[in-house]
């Protein structure tokens, strides 16, 4: 009788599983457990995918597992199947897909048993509370009040509920009123659920949405919750979460950005006393591993996370929510494994036999198309919840008015009016830094990046020039390096707009939201606080401002420049621009104050703007979808992009031409001519791309499966890199 063979996924570019024999001693592995194996001359962690009776290799060639790293599988059979499906669909090495699915520390094979510190009230504590013995120590009293209805509470939750509680806890513990337990999360039973507050009374539309999804709990079903900003989508998620928890199930909520996670987590926290596992890139490696373990072991039945959380194993998962499903950050756009978390969420739900709810005020064209095909059931929340009315939107013709430093007079007048009435003003500009260009008016010299085909952005306060594509950074010259005359910043970025506003509206504090001012979570939270408290009256920012934040006192939204994307060559540019405008407009007038939206443009008659403003996003999308259908672009046709780059100018193009030549007779597949990328030179590398089109998903998949190994076998320049992007978001 021969020993079983383990088929193991290892984080390498090789597209296969590796065979190993069981460890000589110690416990044996099950599929879904990590093991330490010899690999070449290294010892590395791998994930057991399955066991087999035999190997293609002779037993004498097989090496042994050195050690089994887990006592229970991290991934069950269904999750392993889902991950393998993802590897197949994106034509990416299975070991790297498995590695993406795990937090770094687990991937590296570390032991990350997580201990949670939990406090509980003792009998003595209850007696003291009843006797009013801690009346004169308000912090101690508050802590006892929090703990008294619960069996225990983890420190992370206490941090949220009672700031500065630690000295009170020490004092109470010294008197024996409370006690601390350290519990291995792995062995911890899930905490008891109690709804902290009951839900709001739903509007009829919300009720219909909740009923539709609730009726399908426990079955595969996919929904699009198409609800304008402020229509109460989050309330729908909360009530459906309560329904799933009541069935003993867990819930996974995906959201696009780390910046949105704290607000979303706070709303779930305010509703449920369940522990919540938040998975996002703002955590340290240890925190991330801990939160992931908590989710994987059933210690947190509400999991909220960004893109890669779609791979988190969650026992008894009963519902998935993808909030702001149109958001581009659901697509991994870097590196090799370019997956879409939204698309994978649909697949995971289908395979798992559970409902998934995609929510957006501006649904992606993919989702609208899926509604047409009957693959998604549409649920609509057409009106704002509460009293809020929809904002009034107008386009300001930049050619018809005097313009002061990027502001047309009607916008300045509207700002004065709204600020004078006590409202807040939000200004959107998709350009950070002081100015996008440094120019010499005398000889025409422009500051460019040495590494990229791009201009350097002026950062005035630091006195530097920065490349927003490669990160290059150099001192700002005082004079033109070519002719010696002075140089001038040209154009307006958020930092310059902030200065303009400070000069024009000195009596109102300005808060800037962009990656330069808000590098850290704390900075973002501080900025949000200053806006919600009313200390800041004018908000200016990039894309960050268009997403999710609730600023109820904003009554005026200004889009400073909508024109950049109007004439882009990318087939998705119009969709993106419309989504951005509608999302940013949705920040206005959320409470009972009527909102107003002004969009500055030099092309006020552009059909996109016209349809969007007069007929709304839905009508715009129908028009734009008809254009996509005529051109057979996604979501009608299917595309993949083979991207290559190299430090040698023509190597990437040459490689792609060889890839075209290597393809055998594809029927129904169009392989386009390889072309240089829109920004050909980026960070010192030359980029090129090859577009593959097909009317049919299955046929494209078949072709890619046969072609990718041939591409892999092509001889390539030493520093050539390539990546296949299935369903790319950007193709220019
Ligand atoms: P969305 O997620 O669609 O942007 P939210 O769920 O954030 O909308 O709701 C917007 C505001 O309306 C929130 O302040 C929320 O508390 C409130 N709200 C939502 N549903 C209701 C309801 N049924 N009754 C009253 N207020 C509601
Ligand atoms: Zn010059
Ligand atoms: Zn650069």
XYZ file of C-alpha atoms and ligand atoms in Angstrom:
761
model
C 0.000 0.000 0.000
C 1.408 3.363 -0.959
C 1.240 6.549 1.052
C -1.116 9.290 -0.153
C 0.346 12.010 -2.321
C -0.347 15.616 -1.385
C -1.037 18.040 -4.238
C 0.285 21.316 -2.918
C -0.097 24.906 -4.120
C 3.131 26.885 -3.802
C 3.574 30.611 -4.334
C 5.569 30.441 -7.593
C 4.880 31.512 -11.178
C 4.616 27.858 -12.200
C 1.107 26.909 -13.246
C 0.737 23.650 -11.412
C 0.430 21.862 -8.122
C 3.403 20.053 -6.628
C 3.427 16.476 -5.358
C 4.789 15.623 -1.908
C 4.780 12.645 0.380
C 3.356 12.919 3.912
C 5.620 14.037 6.721
C 7.672 11.309 8.313
C 6.072 11.929 11.678
C 3.542 14.063 13.424
C -0.053 14.735 12.457
C -1.002 14.419 8.788
C -2.395 17.190 6.662
C -5.870 17.644 5.248
C -6.775 19.692 2.169
C -6.917 23.379 3.111
C -4.058 23.164 5.646
C -0.701 24.809 5.288
C 2.428 22.679 5.283
C 6.133 23.429 5.311
C 7.892 21.813 2.347
C 11.366 21.693 0.817
C 11.276 23.559 -2.495
C 14.520 23.697 -4.410
C 16.963 24.647 -1.722
C 14.406 26.598 0.301
C 11.849 25.583 2.876
C 8.572 27.310 2.210
C 4.909 27.152 3.134
C 2.402 25.625 0.744
C -1.291 24.859 0.877
C -2.558 21.308 0.497
C -5.208 21.315 -2.220
C -6.007 17.627 -2.426
C -4.661 14.170 -1.763
C -4.214 11.639 -4.536
C -3.422 7.956 -4.751
C -0.530 8.383 -7.100
C 1.881 10.813 -8.697
C 3.222 11.106 -12.202
C 6.655 11.194 -10.636
C 8.333 8.022 -9.375
C 8.139 7.731 -5.576
C 11.904 8.022 -5.332
C 11.739 11.551 -6.792
C 9.139 12.775 -4.336
C 10.128 14.745 -1.283
C 8.391 14.755 2.051
C 6.365 17.413 3.777
C 8.486 18.727 6.654
C 5.745 19.871 8.961
C 2.005 20.432 9.067
C 1.365 24.027 10.110
C -2.354 24.034 10.878
C -4.492 21.920 13.151
C -7.636 22.575 11.128
C -8.091 23.475 7.443
C -8.088 27.188 6.659
C -10.141 26.626 3.507
C -12.866 24.054 3.068
C -13.513 22.043 -0.065
C -15.875 24.642 -1.544
C -13.425 27.525 -0.980
C -10.569 25.547 -2.539
C -12.799 24.897 -5.538
C -13.659 28.596 -5.782
C -9.989 29.612 -5.653
C -9.068 27.098 -8.338
C -11.884 28.413 -10.495
C -10.489 31.941 -10.074
C -7.019 30.741 -11.084
C -8.483 29.130 -14.198
C -10.638 32.096 -15.180
C -7.842 34.661 -14.832
C -5.259 32.198 -16.191
C -3.039 32.853 -13.253
C -0.749 30.376 -11.444
C -2.775 28.591 -8.799
C -0.086 28.949 -6.107
C -0.110 32.711 -6.481
C -3.896 32.802 -6.312
C -3.839 30.800 -3.086
C -1.195 33.183 -1.746
C -3.380 36.191 -2.568
C -6.201 34.601 -0.621
C -4.202 34.579 2.619
C -2.807 37.395 4.726
C 0.959 37.783 4.491
C 1.844 36.148 7.806
C -0.159 33.020 7.075
C 1.209 32.871 3.551
C 4.698 32.907 5.031
C 3.811 29.945 7.191
C 3.835 31.744 10.518
C 1.868 30.626 13.516
C -0.681 33.296 14.161
C -2.925 31.919 16.820
C -4.722 35.006 17.965
C -5.480 35.675 21.554
C -8.240 38.080 22.303
C -8.298 39.938 25.614
C -11.819 39.954 26.947
C -13.251 41.627 30.019
C -16.270 40.467 31.971
C -18.144 41.755 34.973
C -17.921 39.617 38.130
C -20.622 38.849 40.728
C -18.975 41.412 42.986
C -19.094 43.904 40.127
C -22.813 43.343 39.646
C -23.440 43.782 43.327
C -21.377 46.974 43.370
C -23.235 48.331 40.360
C -26.602 47.553 41.958
C -25.494 49.185 45.227
C -24.326 52.308 43.387
C -20.818 51.793 44.736
C -19.023 53.319 41.763
C -21.287 56.330 41.347
C -18.450 58.787 41.887
C -16.082 57.323 39.290
C -17.863 58.023 36.014
C -15.429 56.127 33.790
C -15.600 53.050 36.000
C -19.362 53.339 36.134
C -19.537 53.647 32.341
C -17.384 50.556 31.867
C -19.522 48.497 34.270
C -22.631 49.675 32.442
C -21.200 48.503 29.154
C -20.129 45.120 30.506
C -23.143 44.330 32.667
C -25.549 43.057 29.970
C -22.879 41.004 28.167
C -21.051 37.778 28.967
C -17.804 39.457 27.908
C -16.435 42.127 25.598
C -13.186 42.183 23.624
C -10.774 45.073 24.126
C -11.140 46.243 20.538
C -14.853 46.779 21.096
C -14.296 48.492 24.439
C -11.898 50.882 22.682
C -14.734 51.904 20.433
C -17.408 52.179 23.089
C -15.502 53.797 25.950
C -12.464 55.875 25.097
C -9.807 56.043 27.865
C -11.186 53.037 29.689
C -7.935 51.343 30.619
C -7.214 53.079 33.911
C -10.842 52.555 34.937
C -10.450 48.852 34.079
C -7.310 48.600 36.213
C -9.101 50.182 39.153
C -12.144 47.942 38.767
C -10.011 44.817 38.363
C -8.066 45.705 41.512
C -11.376 45.727 43.389
C -12.427 42.422 41.816
C -15.376 43.963 39.966
C -14.239 42.894 36.537
C -11.937 40.151 35.239
C -9.782 39.578 32.193
C -9.641 36.395 30.090
C -7.214 35.720 27.281
C -8.849 33.405 24.809
C -7.393 31.774 21.721
C -9.661 33.036 18.993
C -9.420 29.745 17.181
C -11.248 27.936 19.939
C -13.637 30.702 20.766
C -17.342 30.184 20.307
C -19.060 32.993 18.446
C -20.245 35.737 20.697
C -23.931 35.960 21.447
C -25.869 38.138 19.051
C -28.028 40.846 20.302
C -29.194 43.638 18.098
C -27.935 46.779 19.788
C -30.594 48.976 18.266
C -33.549 47.964 16.208
C -33.641 48.971 12.568
C -35.372 52.025 11.188
C -38.890 51.683 9.894
C -38.258 50.944 6.246
C -39.728 52.877 3.370
C -41.922 50.735 1.098
C -39.086 50.520 -1.465
C -36.576 49.462 1.171
C -39.067 46.944 2.538
C -39.547 45.464 -0.907
C -35.795 45.104 -1.356
C -35.314 43.501 2.057
C -38.227 41.115 1.481
C -36.958 40.081 -1.954
C -33.503 39.184 -0.714
C -34.648 37.695 2.584
C -36.941 35.325 0.725
C -33.906 33.942 -1.070
C -31.593 33.420 1.918
C -30.199 29.923 1.660
C -30.492 29.868 -2.130
C -28.308 31.156 -4.980
C -29.638 34.532 -6.096
C -28.101 37.778 -7.306
C -29.565 41.241 -6.885
C -28.726 44.751 -7.970
C -29.797 47.338 -5.410
C -30.003 50.409 -7.585
C -30.511 53.247 -5.145
C -29.681 56.909 -5.403
C -27.211 58.291 -2.883
C -28.909 58.654 0.471
C -31.771 56.320 -0.427
C -30.978 54.011 2.463
C -29.044 51.171 0.846
C -26.968 50.731 3.983
C -30.132 50.291 6.039
C -31.123 47.500 3.652
C -27.733 45.830 4.183
C -28.133 46.140 7.950
C -31.587 44.585 8.064
C -30.581 41.757 5.751
C -27.534 41.151 7.929
C -29.838 40.836 10.934
C -31.923 38.311 8.993
C -28.895 36.211 8.035
C -27.471 36.306 11.581
C -30.812 35.176 12.931
C -30.500 32.090 10.709
C -27.116 31.387 12.272
C -25.282 32.551 9.156
C -22.389 34.943 8.565
C -22.287 37.965 6.283
C -19.515 39.352 4.086
C -19.718 43.024 3.115
C -17.262 44.304 0.522
C -16.558 47.997 0.129
C -14.181 49.681 -2.283
C -11.842 51.800 -0.197
C -10.068 51.727 3.081
C -11.412 55.241 3.663
C -14.967 53.932 3.643
C -14.375 51.018 5.946
C -14.433 52.854 9.292
C -17.765 54.510 8.543
C -19.329 51.282 7.373
C -17.873 49.365 10.305
C -19.182 52.044 12.656
C -22.704 51.676 11.300
C -22.633 47.907 11.697
C -21.114 48.315 15.145
C -23.841 50.696 16.163
C -26.448 48.139 15.138
C -25.017 44.788 16.251
C -23.188 43.679 19.341
C -21.482 40.968 17.263
C -17.721 41.200 16.877
C -16.872 42.460 13.397
C -13.783 41.459 11.438
C -12.589 44.373 9.305
C -10.133 43.411 6.566
C -8.398 46.212 4.754
C -4.949 47.386 3.772
C -4.728 49.935 6.590
C -3.994 47.169 9.104
C -0.587 45.930 10.187
C 0.295 42.421 9.043
C -0.485 41.098 12.513
C -3.820 42.866 12.784
C -4.762 41.640 9.377
C -3.844 38.064 10.174
C -5.796 38.335 13.432
C -8.932 39.734 11.795
C -8.719 37.116 9.050
C -8.352 34.291 11.570
C -11.279 35.664 13.524
C -13.396 35.489 10.369
C -12.034 32.118 9.255
C -12.691 30.476 12.618
C -16.201 31.772 12.968
C -15.291 34.233 15.734
C -16.757 37.147 13.801
C -19.860 36.568 11.780
C -19.848 40.005 10.208
C -16.852 40.498 7.937
C -16.323 43.860 6.262
C -13.448 44.270 3.892
C -11.963 45.607 0.714
C -11.156 43.740 -2.516
C -9.197 40.728 -1.289
C -11.762 39.970 1.436
C -13.702 38.197 -1.300
C -11.237 35.333 -0.686
C -11.727 35.217 3.083
C -12.996 31.833 4.213
C -16.087 32.357 6.366
C -17.926 29.455 7.962
C -21.660 29.340 7.210
C -21.514 32.335 4.921
C -25.136 33.205 4.174
C -25.076 36.577 2.410
C -22.673 38.764 0.473
C -23.008 42.487 -0.117
C -20.884 44.437 -2.603
C -21.354 48.112 -1.783
C -20.641 50.686 -4.541
C -20.286 47.789 -6.944
C -19.374 50.083 -9.860
C -16.157 51.176 -8.167
C -12.951 50.542 -10.103
C -11.046 49.550 -6.974
C -12.803 46.165 -6.993
C -10.558 45.320 -9.926
C -6.947 44.532 -9.094
C -5.109 46.540 -11.708
C -1.548 45.815 -10.780
C 0.709 42.799 -10.674
C -0.161 39.465 -12.164
C -3.455 38.402 -10.611
C -5.894 40.977 -11.987
C -9.172 39.780 -10.548
C -12.468 41.552 -10.077
C -13.799 41.123 -6.552
C -17.289 42.072 -7.720
C -17.326 39.392 -10.404
C -15.828 36.831 -8.045
C -18.433 37.683 -5.395
C -21.165 36.796 -7.900
C -19.455 33.523 -8.612
C -18.782 32.708 -4.968
C -22.431 33.291 -4.105
C -23.605 31.121 -6.970
C -21.272 28.272 -6.053
C -22.095 28.645 -2.377
C -25.850 28.686 -2.948
C -26.389 32.033 -1.233
C -27.685 35.463 -2.248
C -25.422 38.343 -3.207
C -26.518 41.959 -3.284
C -24.670 44.510 -5.441
C -25.448 48.071 -4.378
C -24.846 51.330 -6.228
C -26.304 54.685 -7.132
C -24.532 54.377 -10.475
C -24.496 50.700 -11.431
C -21.725 49.437 -13.663
C -22.690 48.697 -17.238
C -21.833 45.055 -16.568
C -24.501 44.933 -13.883
C -27.091 46.785 -15.953
C -26.439 44.315 -18.748
C -26.807 41.420 -16.315
C -30.189 42.844 -15.318
C -31.196 42.806 -19.012
C -30.055 39.192 -19.249
C -32.010 38.227 -16.153
C -28.849 37.257 -14.257
C -29.386 40.008 -11.709
C -32.715 40.965 -10.230
C -33.028 44.713 -9.974
C -34.313 46.335 -6.792
C -34.739 50.102 -6.904
C -34.680 52.812 -4.293
C -35.551 55.797 -6.483
C -35.981 58.370 -3.717
C -33.872 59.571 -0.860
C -34.783 58.329 2.581
C -36.158 60.816 5.083
C -36.974 64.278 3.834
C -34.022 64.907 1.560
C -34.901 66.113 -1.928
C -32.800 65.402 -5.011
C -30.317 68.175 -5.849
C -30.811 70.612 -8.728
C -28.020 70.246 -11.312
C -26.815 72.756 -13.901
C -23.820 73.033 -16.203
C -21.860 76.291 -16.077
C -20.509 77.268 -19.483
C -16.880 78.209 -18.859
C -16.682 80.044 -22.181
C -19.607 82.317 -21.375
C -18.404 83.634 -18.011
C -15.414 85.363 -16.515
C -13.187 82.799 -14.835
C -11.124 83.555 -11.733
C -8.385 80.977 -11.062
C -10.481 78.067 -12.225
C -13.786 79.382 -10.823
C -16.475 80.742 -13.157
C -18.451 83.627 -11.681
C -21.751 81.691 -11.266
C -19.947 79.147 -9.101
C -18.400 81.865 -6.920
C -21.796 83.530 -6.568
C -23.457 80.248 -5.613
C -20.706 79.576 -3.062
C -21.308 82.937 -1.418
C -25.009 82.280 -1.264
C -24.717 78.813 0.261
C -21.970 79.744 2.704
C -23.945 82.824 3.742
C -26.969 80.613 4.417
C -24.893 78.404 6.691
C -24.397 75.551 4.228
C -21.187 73.727 3.414
C -19.671 73.668 -0.055
C -17.949 70.676 -1.633
C -15.643 71.150 -4.613
C -14.422 68.238 -6.692
C -11.290 68.312 -8.780
C -9.540 65.206 -9.955
C -6.038 66.556 -9.711
C -3.909 66.690 -6.614
C -0.897 68.893 -6.086
C -0.601 72.609 -6.757
C -0.459 72.649 -10.547
C -0.189 69.862 -13.137
C 2.503 71.660 -15.139
C 5.572 73.836 -14.596
C 6.134 75.946 -17.680
C 8.612 78.467 -19.004
C 6.633 81.158 -20.818
C 9.766 82.392 -22.542
C 11.031 79.292 -24.330
C 8.218 76.783 -23.815
C 10.166 74.375 -21.613
C 7.951 72.061 -19.530
C 9.139 70.070 -16.513
C 8.906 66.403 -17.498
C 9.670 63.147 -15.729
C 12.952 61.484 -16.669
C 11.380 58.052 -16.196
C 7.943 58.525 -17.761
C 6.186 60.177 -20.678
C 4.538 62.534 -18.222
C 4.749 66.032 -16.829
C 5.819 66.667 -13.281
C 3.239 68.065 -10.871
C 4.162 71.171 -8.908
C 3.950 70.767 -5.134
C 4.321 74.356 -4.028
C 4.573 74.087 -0.248
C 7.309 71.489 -0.273
C 8.965 73.335 -3.170
C 9.156 70.116 -5.156
C 8.122 68.562 -8.424
C 6.643 65.065 -8.319
C 5.707 62.463 -10.877
C 2.318 60.970 -10.049
C 3.084 57.923 -12.156
C 6.435 56.691 -10.854
C 6.880 58.654 -7.631
C 9.982 60.531 -8.856
C 10.522 63.708 -6.916
C 12.968 66.593 -7.380
C 13.433 70.192 -6.235
C 11.419 72.794 -8.105
C 13.791 74.943 -10.144
C 13.434 78.703 -9.624
C 14.472 79.419 -13.188
C 14.118 77.656 -16.509
C 16.963 75.156 -16.911
C 17.017 75.907 -20.635
C 16.870 79.706 -20.881
C 17.226 80.962 -17.324
C 14.002 83.005 -17.218
C 11.488 82.414 -14.391
C 9.091 79.450 -14.631
C 5.363 79.416 -13.818
C 2.926 76.812 -12.535
C 0.144 76.249 -15.066
C -3.301 74.875 -14.260
C -4.987 74.108 -10.946
C -4.630 71.209 -8.564
C -6.407 70.775 -5.231
C -3.623 72.510 -3.285
C -3.803 75.587 -5.494
C -7.587 75.650 -5.260
C -7.211 75.551 -1.481
C -4.974 78.647 -1.621
C -7.388 80.397 -3.979
C -10.251 79.712 -1.587
C -8.291 80.911 1.445
C -7.723 84.215 -0.335
C -11.275 84.523 -1.679
C -13.191 83.270 1.390
C -10.857 84.027 4.309
C -13.699 83.770 6.840
C -14.401 80.078 6.070
C -12.086 77.186 6.948
C -11.194 74.887 4.051
C -10.609 71.134 4.379
C -8.682 69.397 1.633
C -9.234 65.705 0.873
C -6.567 64.091 -1.236
C -3.743 61.622 -0.925
C -1.270 64.352 0.039
C -3.244 65.603 3.034
C -4.771 62.313 4.113
C -2.101 59.687 3.948
C -3.179 58.107 7.184
C -6.479 56.869 8.459
C -6.277 59.207 11.440
C -5.857 62.223 9.203
C -8.944 61.196 7.262
C -10.961 60.692 10.418
C -9.831 64.108 11.685
C -10.874 65.758 8.440
C -14.255 64.035 8.508
C -14.740 65.202 12.106
C -13.935 68.815 11.213
C -16.494 68.685 8.433
C -19.264 66.980 10.401
C -18.749 69.336 13.361
C -19.102 72.298 11.004
C -15.624 73.678 11.779
C -14.704 73.362 8.106
C -17.117 75.008 5.706
C -15.520 74.365 2.316
C -14.328 70.922 1.226
C -12.070 70.507 -1.746
C -10.798 67.176 -2.922
C -10.218 64.448 -5.442
C -12.001 61.124 -6.003
C -11.748 60.558 -2.244
C -14.594 63.025 -1.764
C -16.917 61.281 -4.179
C -17.068 58.131 -2.158
C -19.420 57.243 0.601
C -18.834 59.997 3.129
C -21.966 61.410 4.638
C -21.799 65.174 4.980
C -25.377 66.186 5.720
C -24.754 69.934 5.745
C -23.248 70.150 2.273
C -25.754 72.083 0.186
C -23.631 72.992 -2.827
C -21.401 70.726 -4.900
C -19.120 72.151 -7.567
C -17.380 70.020 -10.183
C -14.480 72.261 -11.167
C -13.574 70.567 -14.395
C -15.542 67.781 -16.012
C -13.836 68.060 -19.374
C -10.727 65.910 -18.938
C -12.623 62.672 -19.536
C -15.077 63.864 -22.179
C -12.734 63.113 -25.036
C -10.772 60.188 -23.653
C -10.101 57.284 -25.999
C -10.873 54.675 -23.344
C -14.196 52.967 -23.952
C -15.124 53.261 -20.296
C -14.292 56.953 -19.868
C -17.882 58.156 -20.322
C -19.204 55.583 -17.856
C -16.555 56.641 -15.313
C -17.233 60.336 -15.733
C -20.991 59.931 -15.411
C -20.517 57.835 -12.280
C -18.178 60.400 -10.755
C -20.515 63.307 -11.483
C -23.554 61.511 -10.094
C -21.640 60.301 -7.036
C -20.222 63.702 -6.215
C -23.579 65.352 -6.873
C -25.064 62.882 -4.406
C -23.052 64.482 -1.598
C -25.301 67.555 -1.747
C -28.383 68.195 0.324
C -28.632 64.922 2.110
C -30.627 66.208 5.062
C -33.685 68.422 4.674
C -31.698 71.193 3.004
C -32.173 71.302 -0.761
C -28.959 70.760 -2.647
C -27.511 72.356 -5.730
C -24.865 71.019 -8.123
C -22.824 73.132 -10.557
C -20.669 71.443 -13.173
C -18.107 73.628 -14.931
C -17.433 72.713 -18.550
C -16.286 74.236 -21.801
C -18.584 71.801 -23.595
C -21.976 72.293 -21.953
C -23.690 70.840 -25.020
C -21.746 67.595 -24.961
C -24.350 64.819 -25.338
C -23.027 62.953 -22.321
C -23.539 65.918 -20.005
C -26.890 66.770 -21.556
C -28.390 63.309 -21.220
C -26.972 62.888 -17.759
C -28.399 66.165 -16.480
C -31.728 66.222 -18.239
C -32.565 62.511 -18.121
C -30.389 61.036 -15.361
C -27.899 58.202 -15.038
C -30.312 55.464 -16.115
C -31.092 57.139 -19.446
C -27.452 57.990 -19.988
C -26.519 54.367 -19.365
C -29.115 53.053 -21.828
C -27.708 55.318 -24.568
C -24.130 54.435 -23.791
C -24.940 50.711 -23.595
C -26.461 50.874 -27.077
C -23.158 52.296 -28.330
C -21.234 49.512 -26.628
C -23.529 46.918 -28.162
C -23.011 48.366 -31.639
C -19.227 48.278 -31.226
C -19.289 44.878 -29.502
C -17.387 46.277 -26.550
C -17.940 44.826 -23.067
C -20.334 43.946 -21.608
C -21.482 42.721 -25.044
C -18.157 41.467 -26.341
C -15.469 39.907 -24.161
C -11.932 41.209 -24.041
C -8.565 40.372 -22.552
C -5.414 42.406 -22.676
C -1.919 40.998 -22.781
C 0.350 43.665 -21.319
C 4.134 43.613 -21.551
C 6.912 45.935 -20.494
C 10.672 46.084 -20.709
C 13.533 48.504 -20.205
C 14.496 48.017 -23.845
C 12.388 50.238 -26.114
C 11.057 47.620 -28.540
C 11.254 44.427 -26.529
C 7.662 44.558 -25.243
C 6.205 45.113 -28.711
C 8.409 42.365 -30.116
C 7.260 39.970 -27.412
C 3.599 40.716 -28.124
C 4.116 40.205 -31.858
C 5.644 36.830 -31.093
C 2.626 36.087 -28.877
C 0.310 36.809 -31.808
C 2.382 34.551 -34.042
C 2.285 31.766 -31.466
C -1.523 31.655 -31.365
C -2.957 28.820 -33.429
C -5.844 29.621 -35.759
C -8.285 31.177 -33.381
C -11.820 31.080 -34.801
C -14.032 33.892 -33.606
C -11.091 35.454 -31.784
C -9.669 38.792 -32.896
C -6.054 39.389 -31.953
C -5.386 43.077 -32.559
C -2.093 44.568 -33.614
C 0.168 45.071 -30.566
C 0.488 48.787 -29.776
C 2.485 50.926 -27.366
C 0.506 51.817 -24.218
C -0.935 55.344 -24.001
C 1.875 56.223 -21.622
C 4.588 54.264 -23.344
C 7.448 54.967 -20.966
C 6.565 54.637 -17.329
C 9.054 54.324 -14.462
C 11.805 53.680 -16.974
C 10.004 50.790 -18.649
C 8.414 50.709 -22.086
C 4.863 49.387 -22.071
C 2.863 47.783 -24.843
C -0.391 45.883 -25.078
C -2.273 43.426 -27.194
C -6.062 43.376 -27.237
C -7.891 40.080 -27.638
C -11.606 40.253 -28.473
C -14.309 37.662 -28.733
C -18.089 37.723 -28.773
C -18.318 34.775 -26.456
C -16.921 34.257 -22.986
C -16.518 30.501 -23.225
C -14.672 30.670 -26.500
C -12.353 33.386 -25.217
C -11.638 31.251 -22.157
C -10.824 28.237 -24.322
C -8.512 30.264 -26.468
C -6.689 31.807 -23.494
C -6.241 28.419 -21.855
C -4.461 27.121 -24.939
C -2.573 30.316 -25.673
C -1.163 31.325 -22.274
C 1.199 28.298 -22.025
C 2.514 29.184 -25.510
C 3.082 32.783 -24.442
C 4.828 31.535 -21.346
C 7.175 29.420 -23.450
C 8.236 32.334 -25.675
C 11.850 33.384 -25.403
C 11.962 36.772 -23.725
C 14.393 39.526 -22.934
C 15.653 39.094 -19.381
C 13.754 41.976 -17.835
C 10.584 41.592 -19.859
C 7.440 41.317 -17.751
C 4.014 40.370 -18.953
C 0.585 39.966 -17.452
C -2.733 38.833 -18.796
C -5.687 41.014 -17.847
C -9.004 39.225 -18.344
C -11.938 41.694 -18.422
C -9.636 44.732 -18.159
C -11.102 48.002 -16.951
C -8.812 50.241 -18.947
C -7.617 49.530 -22.447
C -5.794 52.651 -23.519
P -27.124 55.106 1.059
O -26.329 53.983 1.644
O -28.098 54.654 0.015
O -26.319 56.285 0.607
P -27.917 55.490 3.785
O -28.276 54.097 4.188
O -26.622 56.025 4.226
O -28.064 55.663 2.207
O -29.112 56.437 4.262
C -29.037 57.826 4.132
C -29.643 58.449 5.371
O -31.035 58.145 5.452
C -29.029 57.943 6.643
O -28.875 59.016 7.532
C -30.033 56.947 7.167
O -29.980 56.849 8.574
C -31.344 57.528 6.692
N -32.347 56.489 6.450
C -32.178 55.347 5.769
N -33.319 54.626 5.755
C -34.234 55.326 6.449
C -35.607 55.110 6.792
N -36.255 54.013 6.399
N -36.224 56.062 7.522
C -35.569 57.175 7.903
N -34.288 57.438 7.626
C -33.604 56.533 6.897
Zn 12.835 78.750 -20.763
Zn 7.583 59.401 -13.626
